[in-house]
Every structure is written in structure tokens, then in C-alpha cells.
């Protein structure tokens, strides 16, 4: 059964992403550092806030 694409970031990277976003770093620079799109950054932040 197809369950979608595998996650790009590890849980440790997601925690780092969240901390950097909370500190006010721009989403563009976060995305560039992790090699993902801005939309993916927003998706990870949205998923983290839902938990």
C-alpha cells in the first residue's frame, strides 16, 4: 500500500527547525540550510503545532 513519500528531515532536524523558527529566523534561510522548500518548512511547523 502506498503511504506517501518518506520524511526528508529526521526528528532531531525538525526540533532544530522549530527552535530556529521560534527564535525568529526567516523561513527562507531555514529552508536553504536544510535543503528543502519554504512550503516544506511550513508543513513541518504546522505538523508540530498540531501535536
PDB file of N, CA, C and O in Angstrom:
ATOM      1  N   UNK A   1       0.847  -1.185   0.000  1.00  0.00           N
ATOM      2  CA  UNK A   1       0.000   0.000   0.000  1.00  0.00           C
ATOM      3  C   UNK A   1       0.884   1.237   0.000  1.00  0.00           C
ATOM      4  O   UNK A   1       1.834   1.338   0.761  1.00  0.00           O
ATOM      5  N   UNK A   2       0.556   2.195  -0.821  1.00  0.00           N
ATOM      6  CA  UNK A   2       1.315   3.435  -0.937  1.00  0.00           C
ATOM      7  C   UNK A   2       0.971   4.350   0.225  1.00  0.00           C
ATOM      8  O   UNK A   2      -0.191   4.641   0.472  1.00  0.00           O
ATOM      9  N   UNK A   3       1.980   4.806   0.946  1.00  0.00           N
ATOM     10  CA  UNK A   3       1.743   5.657   2.111  1.00  0.00           C
ATOM     11  C   UNK A   3       2.419   7.007   2.007  1.00  0.00           C
ATOM     12  O   UNK A   3       2.614   7.681   2.995  1.00  0.00           O
ATOM     13  N   UNK A   4       2.815   7.397   0.815  1.00  0.00           N
ATOM     14  CA  UNK A   4       3.410   8.713   0.635  1.00  0.00           C
ATOM     15  C   UNK A   4       4.923   8.682   0.665  1.00  0.00           C
ATOM     16  O   UNK A   4       5.546   7.650   0.889  1.00  0.00           O
ATOM     17  N   UNK A   5       5.490   9.842   0.462  1.00  0.00           N
ATOM     18  CA  UNK A   5       6.938   9.988   0.416  1.00  0.00           C
ATOM     19  C   UNK A   5       7.524   9.926   1.818  1.00  0.00           C
ATOM     20  O   UNK A   5       6.912  10.389   2.786  1.00  0.00           O
ATOM     21  N   UNK A   6       8.742   9.419   1.930  1.00  0.00           N
ATOM     22  CA  UNK A   6       9.419   9.365   3.216  1.00  0.00           C
ATOM     23  C   UNK A   6       9.783  10.787   3.654  1.00  0.00           C
ATOM     24  O   UNK A   6      10.004  11.667   2.828  1.00  0.00           O
ATOM     25  N   UNK A   7       9.856  11.001   4.954  1.00  0.00           N
ATOM     26  CA  UNK A   7      10.175  12.309   5.505  1.00  0.00           C
ATOM     27  C   UNK A   7      11.594  12.715   5.127  1.00  0.00           C
ATOM     28  O   UNK A   7      12.510  11.887   5.123  1.00  0.00           O
ATOM     29  N   UNK A   8      11.773  13.973   4.824  1.00  0.00           N
ATOM     30  CA  UNK A   8      13.071  14.496   4.423  1.00  0.00           C
ATOM     31  C   UNK A   8      13.978  14.709   5.629  1.00  0.00           C
ATOM     32  O   UNK A   8      15.172  14.451   5.568  1.00  0.00           O
ATOM     33  N   UNK A   9      13.404  15.175   6.735  1.00  0.00           N
ATOM     34  CA  UNK A   9      14.188  15.521   7.914  1.00  0.00           C
ATOM     35  C   UNK A   9      14.002  14.500   9.023  1.00  0.00           C
ATOM     36  O   UNK A   9      12.933  13.909   9.179  1.00  0.00           O
ATOM     37  N   UNK A  10      15.052  14.342   9.819  1.00  0.00           N
ATOM     38  CA  UNK A  10      14.966  13.482  10.995  1.00  0.00           C
ATOM     39  C   UNK A  10      14.262  14.257  12.112  1.00  0.00           C
ATOM     40  O   UNK A  10      14.079  15.476  12.023  1.00  0.00           O
ATOM     41  N   UNK A  11      13.910  13.568  13.169  1.00  0.00           N
ATOM     42  CA  UNK A  11      13.230  14.245  14.281  1.00  0.00           C
ATOM     43  C   UNK A  11      14.139  15.281  14.935  1.00  0.00           C
ATOM     44  O   UNK A  11      13.670  16.333  15.379  1.00  0.00           O
ATOM     45  N   UNK A  12      15.436  15.020  14.987  1.00  0.00           N
ATOM     46  CA  UNK A  12      16.379  15.993  15.557  1.00  0.00           C
ATOM     47  C   UNK A  12      16.426  17.247  14.696  1.00  0.00           C
ATOM     48  O   UNK A  12      16.477  18.373  15.212  1.00  0.00           O
ATOM     49  N   UNK A  13      16.397  17.068  13.373  1.00  0.00           N
ATOM     50  CA  UNK A  13      16.404  18.216  12.472  1.00  0.00           C
ATOM     51  C   UNK A  13      15.108  19.008  12.588  1.00  0.00           C
ATOM     52  O   UNK A  13      15.119  20.236  12.520  1.00  0.00           O
ATOM     53  N   UNK A  14      13.993  18.320  12.794  1.00  0.00           N
ATOM     54  CA  UNK A  14      12.712  19.003  12.952  1.00  0.00           C
ATOM     55  C   UNK A  14      12.728  19.841  14.223  1.00  0.00           C
ATOM     56  O   UNK A  14      12.253  20.982  14.235  1.00  0.00           O
ATOM     57  N   UNK A  15      13.300  19.300  15.301  1.00  0.00           N
ATOM     58  CA  UNK A  15      13.402  20.066  16.550  1.00  0.00           C
ATOM     59  C   UNK A  15      14.256  21.312  16.343  1.00  0.00           C
ATOM     60  O   UNK A  15      13.912  22.394  16.822  1.00  0.00           O
ATOM     61  N   UNK A  16      15.356  21.171  15.615  1.00  0.00           N
ATOM     62  CA  UNK A  16      16.224  22.306  15.313  1.00  0.00           C
ATOM     63  C   UNK A  16      15.476  23.347  14.486  1.00  0.00           C
ATOM     64  O   UNK A  16      15.550  24.550  14.751  1.00  0.00           O
ATOM     65  N   UNK A  17      14.723  22.866  13.505  1.00  0.00           N
ATOM     66  CA  UNK A  17      13.925  23.754  12.652  1.00  0.00           C
ATOM     67  C   UNK A  17      12.928  24.547  13.500  1.00  0.00           C
ATOM     68  O   UNK A  17      12.796  25.763  13.338  1.00  0.00           O
ATOM     69  N   UNK A  18      12.245  23.873  14.413  1.00  0.00           N
ATOM     70  CA  UNK A  18      11.260  24.539  15.277  1.00  0.00           C
ATOM     71  C   UNK A  18      11.917  25.598  16.149  1.00  0.00           C
ATOM     72  O   UNK A  18      11.403  26.707  16.271  1.00  0.00           O
ATOM     73  N   UNK A  19      13.054  25.268  16.743  1.00  0.00           N
ATOM     74  CA  UNK A  19      13.735  26.219  17.615  1.00  0.00           C
ATOM     75  C   UNK A  19      14.173  27.461  16.842  1.00  0.00           C
ATOM     76  O   UNK A  19      14.019  28.586  17.312  1.00  0.00           O
ATOM     77  N   UNK A  20      14.699  27.243  15.657  1.00  0.00           N
ATOM     78  CA  UNK A  20      15.150  28.375  14.845  1.00  0.00           C
ATOM     79  C   UNK A  20      13.981  29.249  14.424  1.00  0.00           C
ATOM     80  O   UNK A  20      14.097  30.485  14.406  1.00  0.00           O
ATOM     81  N   UNK A  21      12.843  28.645  14.115  1.00  0.00           N
ATOM     82  CA  UNK A  21      11.660  29.414  13.732  1.00  0.00           C
ATOM     83  C   UNK A  21      11.138  30.211  14.924  1.00  0.00           C
ATOM     84  O   UNK A  21      10.722  31.369  14.775  1.00  0.00           O
ATOM     85  N   UNK A  22      11.159  29.613  16.113  1.00  0.00           N
ATOM     86  CA  UNK A  22      10.691  30.307  17.320  1.00  0.00           C
ATOM     87  C   UNK A  22      11.588  31.486  17.669  1.00  0.00           C
ATOM     88  O   UNK A  22      11.125  32.466  18.242  1.00  0.00           O
ATOM     89  N   UNK A  23      12.872  31.386  17.333  1.00  0.00           N
ATOM     90  CA  UNK A  23      13.814  32.468  17.615  1.00  0.00           C
ATOM     91  C   UNK A  23      13.697  33.603  16.607  1.00  0.00           C
ATOM     92  O   UNK A  23      14.347  34.630  16.752  1.00  0.00           O
ATOM     93  N   UNK A  24      12.874  33.411  15.589  1.00  0.00           N
ATOM     94  CA  UNK A  24      12.615  34.490  14.645  1.00  0.00           C
ATOM     95  C   UNK A  24      13.434  34.441  13.375  1.00  0.00           C
ATOM     96  O   UNK A  24      13.405  35.386  12.584  1.00  0.00           O
ATOM     97  N   UNK A  25      14.167  33.365  13.158  1.00  0.00           N
ATOM     98  CA  UNK A  25      14.945  33.254  11.922  1.00  0.00           C
ATOM     99  C   UNK A  25      13.991  33.115  10.738  1.00  0.00           C
ATOM    100  O   UNK A  25      12.921  32.521  10.859  1.00  0.00           O
ATOM    101  N   UNK A  26      14.370  33.665   9.607  1.00  0.00           N
ATOM    102  CA  UNK A  26      13.478  33.647   8.450  1.00  0.00           C
ATOM    103  C   UNK A  26      13.297  32.226   7.930  1.00  0.00           C
ATOM    104  O   UNK A  26      14.212  31.409   7.975  1.00  0.00           O
ATOM    105  N   UNK A  27      12.096  31.966   7.441  1.00  0.00           N
ATOM    106  CA  UNK A  27      11.772  30.640   6.907  1.00  0.00           C
ATOM    107  C   UNK A  27      12.617  30.331   5.681  1.00  0.00           C
ATOM    108  O   UNK A  27      13.011  29.196   5.445  1.00  0.00           O
ATOM    109  N   UNK A  28      12.948  31.373   4.915  1.00  0.00           N
ATOM    110  CA  UNK A  28      13.759  31.190   3.717  1.00  0.00           C
ATOM    111  C   UNK A  28      15.151  30.688   4.066  1.00  0.00           C
ATOM    112  O   UNK A  28      15.660  29.757   3.437  1.00  0.00           O
ATOM    113  N   UNK A  29      15.780  31.278   5.070  1.00  0.00           N
ATOM    114  CA  UNK A  29      17.131  30.850   5.434  1.00  0.00           C
ATOM    115  C   UNK A  29      17.120  29.457   6.060  1.00  0.00           C
ATOM    116  O   UNK A  29      18.040  28.672   5.838  1.00  0.00           O
ATOM    117  N   UNK A  30      16.078  29.141   6.812  1.00  0.00           N
ATOM    118  CA  UNK A  30      15.947  27.799   7.391  1.00  0.00           C
ATOM    119  C   UNK A  30      15.834  26.770   6.265  1.00  0.00           C
ATOM    120  O   UNK A  30      16.517  25.743   6.269  1.00  0.00           O
ATOM    121  N   UNK A  31      14.976  27.053   5.297  1.00  0.00           N
ATOM    122  CA  UNK A  31      14.771  26.141   4.173  1.00  0.00           C
ATOM    123  C   UNK A  31      16.071  25.950   3.395  1.00  0.00           C
ATOM    124  O   UNK A  31      16.421  24.824   3.016  1.00  0.00           O
ATOM    125  N   UNK A  32      16.798  27.015   3.165  1.00  0.00           N
ATOM    126  CA  UNK A  32      18.052  26.935   2.419  1.00  0.00           C
ATOM    127  C   UNK A  32      19.062  26.068   3.157  1.00  0.00           C
ATOM    128  O   UNK A  32      19.748  25.230   2.551  1.00  0.00           O
ATOM    129  N   UNK A  33      19.164  26.231   4.486  1.00  0.00           N
ATOM    130  CA  UNK A  33      20.126  25.463   5.276  1.00  0.00           C
ATOM    131  C   UNK A  33      19.806  23.970   5.277  1.00  0.00           C
ATOM    132  O   UNK A  33      20.714  23.137   5.294  1.00  0.00           O
ATOM    133  N   UNK A  34      18.523  23.621   5.286  1.00  0.00           N
ATOM    134  CA  UNK A  34      18.134  22.212   5.318  1.00  0.00           C
ATOM    135  C   UNK A  34      17.978  21.612   3.918  1.00  0.00           C
ATOM    136  O   UNK A  34      17.789  20.408   3.778  1.00  0.00           O
ATOM    137  N   UNK A  35      18.021  22.435   2.892  1.00  0.00           N
ATOM    138  CA  UNK A  35      17.887  21.939   1.528  1.00  0.00           C
ATOM    139  C   UNK A  35      16.472  21.529   1.175  1.00  0.00           C
ATOM    140  O   UNK A  35      16.251  20.590   0.410  1.00  0.00           O
ATOM    141  N   UNK A  36      15.493  22.240   1.752  1.00  0.00           N
ATOM    142  CA  UNK A  36      14.081  21.969   1.488  1.00  0.00           C
ATOM    143  C   UNK A  36      13.407  23.267   1.051  1.00  0.00           C
ATOM    144  O   UNK A  36      14.003  24.340   1.150  1.00  0.00           O
ATOM    145  N   UNK A  37      12.167  23.170   0.602  1.00  0.00           N
ATOM    146  CA  UNK A  37      11.440  24.365   0.186  1.00  0.00           C
ATOM    147  C   UNK A  37      10.819  25.066   1.402  1.00  0.00           C
ATOM    148  O   UNK A  37      10.677  24.474   2.462  1.00  0.00           O
ATOM    149  N   UNK A  38      10.440  26.318   1.202  1.00  0.00           N
ATOM    150  CA  UNK A  38       9.759  27.054   2.276  1.00  0.00           C
ATOM    151  C   UNK A  38       8.448  26.380   2.634  1.00  0.00           C
ATOM    152  O   UNK A  38       8.072  26.327   3.798  1.00  0.00           O
ATOM    153  N   UNK A  39       7.754  25.879   1.630  1.00  0.00           N
ATOM    154  CA  UNK A  39       6.484  25.199   1.873  1.00  0.00           C
ATOM    155  C   UNK A  39       6.686  23.992   2.784  1.00  0.00           C
ATOM    156  O   UNK A  39       5.874  23.733   3.677  1.00  0.00           O
ATOM    157  N   UNK A  40       7.781  23.269   2.605  1.00  0.00           N
ATOM    158  CA  UNK A  40       8.074  22.128   3.457  1.00  0.00           C
ATOM    159  C   UNK A  40       8.343  22.581   4.888  1.00  0.00           C
ATOM    160  O   UNK A  40       7.935  21.920   5.845  1.00  0.00           O
ATOM    161  N   UNK A  41       9.015  23.713   5.039  1.00  0.00           N
ATOM    162  CA  UNK A  41       9.245  24.266   6.382  1.00  0.00           C
ATOM    163  C   UNK A  41       7.904  24.538   7.054  1.00  0.00           C
ATOM    164  O   UNK A  41       7.685  24.153   8.204  1.00  0.00           O
ATOM    165  N   UNK A  42       6.985  25.179   6.327  1.00  0.00           N
ATOM    166  CA  UNK A  42       5.666  25.468   6.881  1.00  0.00           C
ATOM    167  C   UNK A  42       4.911  24.188   7.213  1.00  0.00           C
ATOM    168  O   UNK A  42       4.196  24.122   8.214  1.00  0.00           O
ATOM    169  N   UNK A  43       5.052  23.148   6.388  1.00  0.00           N
ATOM    170  CA  UNK A  43       4.383  21.874   6.644  1.00  0.00           C
ATOM    171  C   UNK A  43       4.888  21.259   7.952  1.00  0.00           C
ATOM    172  O   UNK A  43       4.094  20.775   8.763  1.00  0.00           O
ATOM    173  N   UNK A  44       6.210  21.271   8.164  1.00  0.00           N
ATOM    174  CA  UNK A  44       6.779  20.730   9.404  1.00  0.00           C
ATOM    175  C   UNK A  44       6.322  21.537  10.618  1.00  0.00           C
ATOM    176  O   UNK A  44       5.994  20.973  11.661  1.00  0.00           O
ATOM    177  N   UNK A  45       6.272  22.857  10.497  1.00  0.00           N
ATOM    178  CA  UNK A  45       5.850  23.694  11.618  1.00  0.00           C
ATOM    179  C   UNK A  45       4.368  23.477  11.921  1.00  0.00           C
ATOM    180  O   UNK A  45       3.962  23.439  13.090  1.00  0.00           O
ATOM    181  N   UNK A  46       3.561  23.311  10.884  1.00  0.00           N
ATOM    182  CA  UNK A  46       2.131  23.073  11.074  1.00  0.00           C
ATOM    183  C   UNK A  46       1.911  21.724  11.755  1.00  0.00           C
ATOM    184  O   UNK A  46       1.098  21.629  12.686  1.00  0.00           O
ATOM    185  N   UNK A  47       2.632  20.709  11.338  1.00  0.00           N
ATOM    186  CA  UNK A  47       2.504  19.375  11.939  1.00  0.00           C
ATOM    187  C   UNK A  47       2.940  19.391  13.396  1.00  0.00           C
ATOM    188  O   UNK A  47       2.330  18.735  14.242  1.00  0.00           O
ATOM    189  N   UNK A  48       3.973  20.154  13.694  1.00  0.00           N
ATOM    190  CA  UNK A  48       4.485  20.222  15.071  1.00  0.00           C
ATOM    191  C   UNK A  48       3.498  20.960  15.978  1.00  0.00           C
ATOM    192  O   UNK A  48       3.349  20.600  17.155  1.00  0.00           O
ATOM    193  N   UNK A  49       2.829  21.969  15.466  1.00  0.00           N
ATOM    194  CA  UNK A  49       1.889  22.723  16.288  1.00  0.00           C
ATOM    195  C   UNK A  49       0.606  21.936  16.548  1.00  0.00           C
ATOM    196  O   UNK A  49      -0.096  22.170  17.522  1.00  0.00           O
ATOM    197  N   UNK A  50       0.304  20.971  15.671  1.00  0.00           N
ATOM    198  CA  UNK A  50      -0.904  20.163  15.827  1.00  0.00           C
ATOM    199  C   UNK A  50      -0.728  19.091  16.905  1.00  0.00           C
ATOM    200  O   UNK A  50      -1.714  18.572  17.422  1.00  0.00           O
ATOM    201  N   UNK A  51       0.522  18.775  17.224  1.00  0.00           N
ATOM    202  CA  UNK A  51       0.770  17.703  18.208  1.00  0.00           C
ATOM    203  C   UNK A  51       0.648  18.181  19.595  1.00  0.00           C
ATOM    204  O   UNK A  51       0.601  19.165  20.078  1.00  0.00           O
TER     205      UNK A  51
END
